[in-house]
């Protein structure tokens, strides 16, 4: 069965307070996005990469590839949409295989481990839908819709969701054939809405999503 990774990289850099889109910011002398792609290629040479970028950022990416002499094999660039849902859908539709396992991953999670990638593909092959999560260390409270009250939640029953989220291709195509809803915050919520059960596997606290200047500082520490 073919294996794909749809890497979605549509950040603007606003929370990073940077004119350069966050996925192109360098850590350890390479853009974040290159670190991310390299992890999937290290996990398996058979994984085909679908890189989804805003059309306005494709030229920037190509210039960065020339600058760093970075030309990964088995990589296809696809134009993203206005939302993450639309970008993921574009990436999924670019896959022409009859049967495949597809990992969808944030372009700004460069520290995804090889174990996480392999575990995700294995569980998705068995169960159909595998989502990477970690336990909640902090206490949590649930806020009422009008913020007038709040209640304590049992953190032992909460999981924090990461990527990759890995699915059989037929499940993804059916899930993304529907309309986009405001409640879709990740691929798991789209797949769940389509009626498919979600199976969880263990992530890693180091598998951070780089979105703020503090995350860049932490990322540099990880690299050292």
Backbone as CSV, one residue per row, in Angstrom:
resi,resn,N_x,N_y,N_z,CA_x,CA_y,CA_z,C_x,C_y,C_z
1,UNK,0.845,-1.196,0.000,0.000,0.000,0.000,0.881,1.247,0.000
2,UNK,0.591,2.200,-0.882,1.389,3.424,-0.980,1.278,4.269,0.284
3,UNK,2.342,4.999,0.579,2.366,5.886,1.747,2.638,7.319,1.291
4,UNK,1.827,8.242,1.812,1.974,9.661,1.491,2.004,10.484,2.769
5,UNK,2.643,11.643,2.684,2.569,12.641,3.751,2.144,13.959,3.123
6,UNK,0.976,14.438,3.524,0.510,15.759,3.091,0.972,16.752,4.149
7,UNK,1.939,17.565,3.795,2.490,18.541,4.735,1.902,19.901,4.412
8,UNK,1.136,20.417,5.352,0.398,21.666,5.141,1.191,22.811,5.756
9,UNK,1.559,23.777,4.938,2.378,24.898,5.399,1.791,26.193,4.865
10,UNK,0.853,26.756,5.618,0.181,27.960,5.139,0.270,29.126,6.096
11,UNK,1.247,29.083,7.026,1.343,30.138,8.033,1.770,31.466,7.443
12,UNK,1.335,32.542,8.109,1.663,33.891,7.636,2.784,34.536,8.434
13,UNK,2.988,34.084,9.675,4.025,34.679,10.513,3.526,35.800,11.392
14,UNK,2.198,36.029,11.454,1.661,37.145,12.237,1.930,36.982,13.736
15,UNK,1.690,35.780,14.271,1.963,35.548,15.691,3.462,35.495,15.973
16,UNK,4.237,35.220,14.936,5.684,35.201,15.064,6.254,36.608,15.009
17,UNK,5.393,37.582,14.637,5.808,38.975,14.461,6.940,39.061,13.431
18,UNK,6.738,38.339,12.341,7.751,38.272,11.297,7.097,38.473,9.937
19,UNK,7.791,39.179,9.052,7.304,39.333,7.681,7.465,38.037,6.903
20,UNK,8.433,37.226,7.304,8.679,35.939,6.649,7.728,34.897,7.211
21,UNK,7.002,34.159,6.364,6.125,33.092,6.866,6.893,32.148,7.781
22,UNK,6.243,31.740,8.868,6.962,31.018,9.930,7.631,29.742,9.440
23,UNK,7.043,29.058,8.453,7.640,27.806,7.981,8.978,28.019,7.269
24,UNK,9.269,29.273,6.896,10.516,29.586,6.199,11.583,30.161,7.134
25,UNK,11.229,30.423,8.369,12.215,30.923,9.336,13.258,29.837,9.599
26,UNK,14.507,30.236,9.681,15.579,29.263,9.858,15.818,28.919,11.326
27,UNK,15.985,27.631,11.582,16.489,27.140,12.857,17.613,26.164,12.523
28,UNK,18.713,26.271,13.214,19.827,25.391,12.898,20.263,25.508,11.454
29,UNK,20.219,26.718,10.895,20.700,27.067,9.545,19.810,26.578,8.404
30,UNK,18.644,25.983,8.718,17.720,25.545,7.675,16.305,26.028,7.998
31,UNK,15.505,26.334,6.969,14.103,26.684,7.223,13.381,25.559,7.962
32,UNK,12.458,25.926,8.832,11.700,24.955,9.621,11.098,23.875,8.736
33,UNK,10.539,24.279,7.611,9.843,23.343,6.730,10.781,22.255,6.200
34,UNK,12.028,22.589,5.965,12.986,21.587,5.480,13.266,20.530,6.545
35,UNK,13.358,20.966,7.792,13.529,20.008,8.893,12.344,19.037,8.936
36,UNK,11.149,19.582,8.764,9.927,18.764,8.831,9.902,17.716,7.725
37,UNK,10.145,18.144,6.506,10.131,17.223,5.364,11.181,16.132,5.542
38,UNK,12.358,16.527,6.019,13.452,15.568,6.181,13.108,14.455,7.160
39,UNK,12.317,14.753,8.184,11.941,13.714,9.151,11.126,12.609,8.482
40,UNK,10.217,12.983,7.601,9.405,11.971,6.909,10.261,11.167,5.940
41,UNK,11.216,11.811,5.318,12.077,11.082,4.392,13.033,10.150,5.132
42,UNK,13.433,10.532,6.343,14.264,9.655,7.158,13.456,8.439,7.634
43,UNK,12.178,8.658,7.898,11.326,7.563,8.393,11.180,6.476,7.348
44,UNK,11.048,6.868,6.067,10.925,5.893,4.985,11.144,6.582,3.651
45,UNK,11.985,5.995,2.824,12.213,6.541,1.486,11.011,6.318,0.578
46,UNK,10.074,5.482,1.023,8.900,5.179,0.204,7.783,6.201,0.375
47,UNK,7.896,7.059,1.399,6.841,8.052,1.635,6.930,9.157,0.583
48,UNK,5.835,9.372,-0.119,5.769,10.450,-1.113,5.222,11.699,-0.432
49,UNK,5.899,12.826,-0.625,5.540,14.070,0.050,4.672,14.938,-0.856
50,UNK,3.526,15.361,-0.325,2.681,16.368,-0.982,2.803,17.633,-0.137
51,UNK,3.522,18.611,-0.639,3.717,19.860,0.096,2.683,20.877,-0.366
52,UNK,1.841,21.320,0.575,0.765,22.271,0.242,1.167,23.655,0.726
53,UNK,1.333,24.572,-0.221,1.763,25.933,0.072,0.797,26.945,-0.548
54,UNK,0.630,28.121,0.077,-0.107,29.194,-0.598,0.586,29.536,-1.911
55,UNK,-0.181,29.828,-2.923,0.405,30.113,-4.233,1.439,31.234,-4.151
56,UNK,1.185,32.219,-3.298,2.086,33.369,-3.181,3.426,33.012,-2.548
57,UNK,3.517,31.822,-1.930,4.752,31.447,-1.241,5.591,30.417,-2.013
58,UNK,5.090,29.934,-3.117,5.793,28.872,-3.842,7.133,29.359,-4.384
59,UNK,7.185,30.570,-4.916,8.440,31.110,-5.441,9.458,31.265,-4.316
60,UNK,9.020,31.735,-3.158,9.915,31.870,-2.007,10.507,30.522,-1.629
61,UNK,9.668,29.490,-1.612,10.138,28.147,-1.300,11.173,27.678,-2.319
62,UNK,10.911,27.898,-3.583,11.842,27.470,-4.626,13.187,28.185,-4.502
63,UNK,13.162,29.469,-4.143,14.409,30.214,-3.945,15.179,29.686,-2.735
64,UNK,14.447,29.321,-1.688,15.101,28.766,-0.504,15.734,27.411,-0.812
65,UNK,15.063,26.625,-1.637,15.623,25.321,-2.030,16.934,25.499,-2.789
66,UNK,16.987,26.494,-3.665,18.221,26.768,-4.398,19.312,27.262,-3.443
67,UNK,18.931,28.141,-2.532,19.895,28.695,-1.574,20.543,27.595,-0.744
68,UNK,19.739,26.636,-0.301,20.236,25.585,0.593,20.572,24.291,-0.143
69,UNK,20.502,24.331,-1.484,20.766,23.136,-2.290,19.929,21.960,-1.773
70,UNK,18.649,22.229,-1.617,17.728,21.256,-1.019,16.710,20.847,-2.074
71,UNK,16.869,19.644,-2.601,15.980,19.177,-3.655,15.526,17.749,-3.335
72,UNK,14.573,17.600,-2.406,14.132,16.267,-1.988,13.408,15.527,-3.108
73,UNK,13.628,14.224,-3.165,12.946,13.392,-4.164,11.540,13.068,-3.659
74,UNK,10.698,12.600,-4.569,9.327,12.202,-4.230,8.537,13.320,-3.560
75,UNK,8.752,14.562,-4.013,8.022,15.700,-3.438,7.269,16.428,-4.547
76,UNK,5.976,16.665,-4.294,5.118,17.408,-5.214,4.553,18.621,-4.498
77,UNK,4.589,19.775,-5.156,4.042,20.997,-4.563,2.629,21.227,-5.092
78,UNK,1.707,21.489,-4.163,0.311,21.741,-4.502,-0.096,23.099,-3.938
79,UNK,-0.895,23.828,-4.688,-1.395,25.121,-4.210,-2.448,24.914,-3.120
80,UNK,-2.312,25.668,-2.039,-3.261,25.578,-0.936,-4.527,26.382,-1.193
81,UNK,-5.484,26.248,-0.278,-6.729,26.997,-0.360,-6.756,28.124,0.649
82,UNK,-7.925,28.706,0.831,-8.065,29.835,1.754,-8.050,29.392,3.206
83,UNK,-8.425,28.135,3.479,-8.452,27.610,4.845,-7.637,26.325,4.905
84,UNK,-7.370,25.862,6.123,-6.630,24.607,6.274,-7.427,23.446,5.673
85,UNK,-8.740,23.465,5.881,-9.600,22.424,5.317,-9.414,22.352,3.802
86,UNK,-9.474,23.499,3.143,-9.352,23.531,1.690,-7.955,23.111,1.235
87,UNK,-6.938,23.486,2.004,-5.570,23.105,1.665,-5.376,21.601,1.789
88,UNK,-5.898,21.029,2.865,-5.810,19.575,3.040,-6.553,18.855,1.917
89,UNK,-7.716,19.361,1.579,-8.507,18.753,0.507,-7.739,18.771,-0.811
90,UNK,-7.073,19.894,-1.106,-6.272,19.982,-2.331,-5.143,18.953,-2.316
91,UNK,-4.517,18.803,-1.154,-3.433,17.836,-1.040,-3.911,16.415,-1.215
92,UNK,-5.057,16.091,-0.628,-5.626,14.744,-0.729,-6.026,14.437,-2.171
93,UNK,-6.632,15.412,-2.838,-7.077,15.203,-4.219,-5.912,15.009,-5.177
94,UNK,-4.702,15.430,-4.776,-3.528,15.268,-5.634,-2.988,13.841,-5.609
95,UNK,-3.493,13.021,-4.681,-3.038,11.633,-4.563,-3.851,10.771,-5.528
96,UNK,-3.174,10.122,-6.455,-3.854,9.373,-7.507,-3.874,7.864,-7.259
97,UNK,-3.302,7.410,-6.166,-3.290,5.976,-5.874,-4.699,5.466,-5.596
98,UNK,-4.926,4.195,-5.887,-6.212,3.571,-5.559,-6.318,3.297,-4.065
99,UNK,-5.201,2.835,-3.480,-5.151,2.570,-2.046,-3.888,3.209,-1.481
100,UNK,-4.031,3.871,-0.353,-2.868,4.517,0.251,-3.143,4.822,1.718
101,UNK,-2.054,4.998,2.470,-2.116,5.512,3.827,-1.538,6.920,3.778
102,UNK,-2.261,7.876,4.354,-1.883,9.285,4.228,-1.715,9.919,5.604
103,UNK,-0.540,10.463,5.848,-0.288,11.241,7.059,-0.454,12.716,6.723
104,UNK,-1.233,13.429,7.520,-1.358,14.881,7.354,-0.622,15.527,8.527
105,UNK,0.294,16.430,8.196,1.195,16.966,9.222,1.385,18.468,9.047
106,UNK,1.517,19.164,10.180,1.790,20.598,10.161,3.225,20.849,9.714
107,UNK,3.404,21.755,8.774,4.735,22.059,8.285,5.658,22.639,9.336
108,UNK,5.075,23.176,10.409,5.893,23.802,11.456,5.996,22.916,12.704
109,UNK,5.921,21.610,12.500,6.251,20.651,13.571,7.490,19.868,13.116
110,UNK,8.684,20.471,13.221,9.893,19.855,12.675,10.506,18.767,13.553
111,UNK,10.004,18.611,14.779,10.616,17.653,15.694,9.800,16.369,15.840
112,UNK,8.947,16.099,14.879,8.209,14.837,14.883,9.221,13.701,14.796
113,UNK,9.110,12.737,15.681,10.095,11.651,15.726,9.800,10.591,14.672
114,UNK,10.815,9.837,14.337,10.638,8.744,13.378,9.686,7.701,13.946
115,UNK,9.729,7.498,15.261,8.825,6.531,15.908,7.374,6.956,15.746
116,UNK,7.090,8.228,15.958,5.723,8.725,15.810,5.231,8.488,14.383
117,UNK,6.061,8.801,13.409,5.669,8.621,12.010,5.359,7.155,11.729
118,UNK,6.251,6.276,12.153,6.060,4.848,11.894,4.850,4.302,12.645
119,UNK,4.686,4.720,13.910,3.532,4.259,14.702,2.222,4.695,14.058
120,UNK,2.199,5.923,13.540,0.982,6.432,12.909,0.589,5.645,11.678
121,UNK,1.553,5.346,10.827,1.262,4.569,9.622,0.800,3.155,9.977
122,UNK,1.455,2.541,10.949,1.089,1.172,11.331,-0.328,1.101,11.890
123,UNK,-0.675,2.040,12.770,-2.010,2.022,13.368,-3.085,2.337,12.323
124,UNK,-2.802,3.269,11.418,-3.776,3.611,10.373,-4.013,2.434,9.433
125,UNK,-2.969,1.673,9.144,-3.140,0.487,8.308,-4.073,-0.507,8.975
126,UNK,-3.998,-0.591,10.293,-4.819,-1.549,11.038,-6.225,-1.032,11.305
127,UNK,-6.323,0.244,11.719,-7.603,0.775,12.201,-8.272,1.769,11.247
128,UNK,-7.506,2.369,10.357,-8.088,3.318,9.408,-7.868,4.772,9.740
129,UNK,-7.819,5.111,11.043,-7.662,6.514,11.440,-6.844,6.582,12.720
130,UNK,-5.640,7.156,12.653,-4.726,7.209,13.794,-4.324,8.653,14.067
131,UNK,-4.528,9.106,15.303,-4.277,10.501,15.647,-3.282,10.568,16.806
132,UNK,-2.254,11.369,16.618,-1.170,11.536,17.588,-1.601,12.485,18.710
133,UNK,-1.470,12.037,19.970,-1.872,12.873,21.108,-0.894,12.701,22.267
134,UNK,-0.924,13.659,23.194,-0.154,13.553,24.435,-1.081,13.849,25.607
135,UNK,-0.652,13.441,26.803,-1.462,13.664,27.991,-1.436,15.140,28.386
136,UNK,-2.424,15.536,29.156,-2.550,16.909,29.634,-1.912,17.009,31.020
137,UNK,-0.846,17.778,31.153,-0.143,17.886,32.438,-0.765,18.919,33.366
138,UNK,-1.335,19.960,32.781,-1.913,21.042,33.590,-3.352,20.746,33.964
139,UNK,-3.806,21.366,35.028,-5.226,21.303,35.359,-6.006,22.046,34.275
140,UNK,-7.252,21.629,34.066,-8.049,22.225,32.994,-9.436,22.589,33.505
141,UNK,-9.994,23.648,32.942,-11.346,24.065,33.299,-12.136,24.328,32.031
142,UNK,-13.432,24.034,32.104,-14.330,24.231,30.963,-15.094,25.532,31.168
143,UNK,-15.023,26.422,30.159,-15.652,27.729,30.230,-17.029,27.675,29.584
144,UNK,-18.029,28.218,30.255,-19.370,28.292,29.685,-19.338,29.170,28.440
145,UNK,-20.314,28.970,27.549,-20.319,29.685,26.272,-20.318,31.200,26.447
146,UNK,-20.946,31.690,27.527,-20.975,33.139,27.766,-19.892,33.575,28.762
147,UNK,-19.019,32.625,29.122,-17.902,32.883,30.046,-18.359,33.314,31.438
148,UNK,-19.623,33.053,31.757,-20.134,33.457,33.061,-19.759,32.482,34.172
149,UNK,-19.379,31.271,33.799,-19.005,30.278,34.797,-17.994,29.307,34.195
150,UNK,-17.360,28.527,35.055,-16.401,27.527,34.584,-16.374,26.371,35.561
151,UNK,-16.022,25.203,35.045,-16.008,23.999,35.873,-14.717,23.221,35.631
152,UNK,-14.318,22.468,36.633,-13.097,21.681,36.552,-13.306,20.444,35.678
153,UNK,-12.262,20.060,34.937,-12.284,18.856,34.121,-11.233,17.873,34.633
154,UNK,-11.493,16.601,34.443,-10.542,15.567,34.829,-9.459,15.482,33.759
155,UNK,-8.257,15.997,34.076,-7.198,16.042,33.080,-6.732,14.646,32.668
156,UNK,-6.995,13.646,33.495,-6.603,12.284,33.152,-7.411,11.729,31.975
157,UNK,-8.520,12.387,31.656,-9.353,11.943,30.542,-9.222,12.874,29.330
158,UNK,-8.264,13.794,29.412,-8.047,14.733,28.308,-6.768,14.380,27.557
159,UNK,-6.780,14.589,26.259,-5.588,14.389,25.441,-5.389,15.626,24.567
160,UNK,-4.156,16.062,24.433,-3.808,17.185,23.570,-3.401,16.637,22.207
161,UNK,-3.988,17.187,21.163,-3.831,16.625,19.828,-2.641,17.252,19.094
162,UNK,-1.861,16.395,18.462,-0.746,16.827,17.626,-0.972,16.332,16.192
163,UNK,0.026,16.502,15.368,0.097,15.817,14.084,1.428,15.079,14.073
164,UNK,1.561,14.019,13.263,0.695,13.627,12.157,-0.605,12.962,12.596
165,UNK,-1.608,13.120,11.745,-2.858,12.377,11.843,-2.928,11.544,10.567
166,UNK,-3.064,10.238,10.732,-2.837,9.312,9.623,-4.111,8.519,9.321
167,UNK,-4.450,8.403,8.035,-5.714,7.789,7.644,-5.556,6.977,6.359
168,UNK,-6.463,6.036,6.181,-6.582,5.392,4.874,-7.160,6.411,3.896
169,UNK,-6.665,6.372,2.676,-7.051,7.369,1.681,-8.548,7.401,1.430
170,UNK,-9.209,6.234,1.378,-10.649,6.222,1.098,-11.440,6.930,2.192
171,UNK,-10.969,6.836,3.433,-11.627,7.531,4.550,-11.484,9.041,4.375
172,UNK,-10.267,9.494,4.066,-10.036,10.925,3.884,-10.859,11.492,2.733
173,UNK,-10.919,10.761,1.625,-11.657,11.273,0.468,-13.145,11.414,0.771
174,UNK,-13.692,10.450,1.493,-15.100,10.543,1.858,-15.331,11.692,2.836
175,UNK,-14.450,11.809,3.832,-14.609,12.856,4.846,-14.500,14.246,4.232
176,UNK,-13.547,14.436,3.323,-13.328,15.752,2.738,-14.221,16.040,1.539
177,UNK,-15.111,15.131,1.217,-16.075,15.389,0.142,-17.245,16.229,0.637
178,UNK,-17.352,16.374,1.956,-18.454,17.150,2.528,-18.127,18.632,2.629
179,UNK,-19.038,19.376,3.252,-18.861,20.819,3.420,-17.973,21.107,4.623
180,UNK,-17.280,22.222,4.568,-16.439,22.662,5.683,-17.305,23.275,6.781
181,UNK,-17.034,22.905,8.027,-17.747,23.453,9.175,-16.778,24.200,10.087
182,UNK,-17.304,25.158,10.836,-16.458,25.935,11.749,-15.877,25.067,12.862
183,UNK,-16.515,23.936,13.131,-16.062,23.045,14.204,-14.885,22.165,13.785
184,UNK,-14.496,22.234,12.521,-13.361,21.434,12.053,-12.058,22.134,12.430
185,UNK,-11.406,21.651,13.470,-10.148,22.244,13.915,-8.939,21.429,13.482
186,UNK,-9.165,20.203,13.049,-8.088,19.352,12.552,-8.698,18.270,11.670
187,UNK,-7.866,17.382,11.176,-8.360,16.332,10.280,-9.203,15.310,11.022
188,UNK,-8.851,15.052,12.279,-9.618,14.100,13.077,-11.067,14.545,13.224
189,UNK,-11.301,15.844,13.399,-12.676,16.334,13.544,-13.452,16.189,12.243
190,UNK,-12.756,16.322,11.105,-13.408,16.132,9.802,-13.793,14.669,9.618
191,UNK,-12.849,13.776,9.913,-13.073,12.336,9.755,-14.141,11.838,10.731
192,UNK,-14.103,12.333,11.952,-15.097,11.941,12.953,-16.497,12.370,12.532
193,UNK,-16.609,13.575,11.975,-17.908,14.084,11.519,-18.481,13.201,10.414
194,UNK,-17.591,12.586,9.634,-18.035,11.713,8.534,-18.445,10.330,9.031
195,UNK,-18.299,10.095,10.336,-18.788,8.851,10.916,-17.741,7.785,11.180
196,UNK,-16.468,8.139,11.069,-15.410,7.157,11.283,-14.831,7.278,12.693
197,UNK,-14.539,6.153,13.357,-13.935,6.216,14.700,-12.477,6.652,14.630
198,UNK,-12.042,7.354,15.663,-10.681,7.853,15.756,-9.914,7.023,16.784
199,UNK,-8.727,6.587,16.402,-7.873,5.809,17.293,-6.628,6.642,17.623
200,UNK,-6.288,6.685,18.909,-5.200,7.538,19.373,-3.905,6.748,19.551
201,UNK,-2.783,7.417,19.303,-1.493,6.831,19.638,-0.618,7.903,20.276
202,UNK,0.454,7.462,20.930,1.240,8.355,21.783,2.148,9.274,20.974
203,UNK,2.058,10.566,21.297,2.926,11.563,20.683,4.134,11.852,21.555
204,UNK,4.620,13.089,21.481,5.837,13.460,22.192,5.751,14.943,22.526
205,UNK,6.098,15.297,23.751,6.039,16.694,24.168,6.980,17.570,23.345
206,UNK,8.010,16.957,22.749,8.948,17.715,21.915,8.387,18.000,20.518
207,UNK,7.297,17.350,20.171,6.690,17.530,18.852,5.874,18.820,18.825
208,UNK,6.564,19.930,19.047,5.885,21.221,19.207,5.519,21.831,17.853
209,UNK,4.495,22.666,17.887,4.107,23.450,16.714,4.692,24.846,16.885
210,UNK,5.573,25.231,15.994,6.279,26.500,16.144,5.419,27.637,15.604
211,UNK,4.953,28.492,16.520,4.051,29.586,16.127,4.441,30.937,16.718
212,UNK,5.276,30.958,17.746,5.627,32.210,18.418,7.152,32.319,18.554
213,UNK,7.667,33.517,18.852,9.114,33.672,19.075,9.643,32.771,20.185
214,UNK,8.847,32.533,21.224,9.278,31.635,22.293,9.503,30.222,21.768
215,UNK,8.680,29.803,20.798,8.839,28.472,20.211,10.154,28.366,19.440
216,UNK,10.568,29.456,18.799,11.839,29.465,18.082,12.987,29.250,19.064
217,UNK,12.925,29.920,20.193,13.959,29.759,21.231,14.017,28.310,21.697
218,UNK,12.855,27.720,21.933,12.793,26.330,22.371,13.322,25.396,21.285
219,UNK,12.980,25.697,20.034,13.435,24.863,18.923,14.954,24.856,18.814
220,UNK,15.571,26.026,18.999,17.028,26.106,18.945,17.659,25.275,20.062
221,UNK,17.027,25.257,21.224,17.522,24.430,22.331,17.419,22.950,21.988
222,UNK,16.305,22.555,21.375,16.131,21.153,20.964,17.238,20.731,19.990
223,UNK,17.552,21.623,19.047,18.567,21.298,18.043,19.953,21.145,18.664
224,UNK,20.204,21.895,19.731,21.500,21.788,20.396,21.608,20.524,21.238
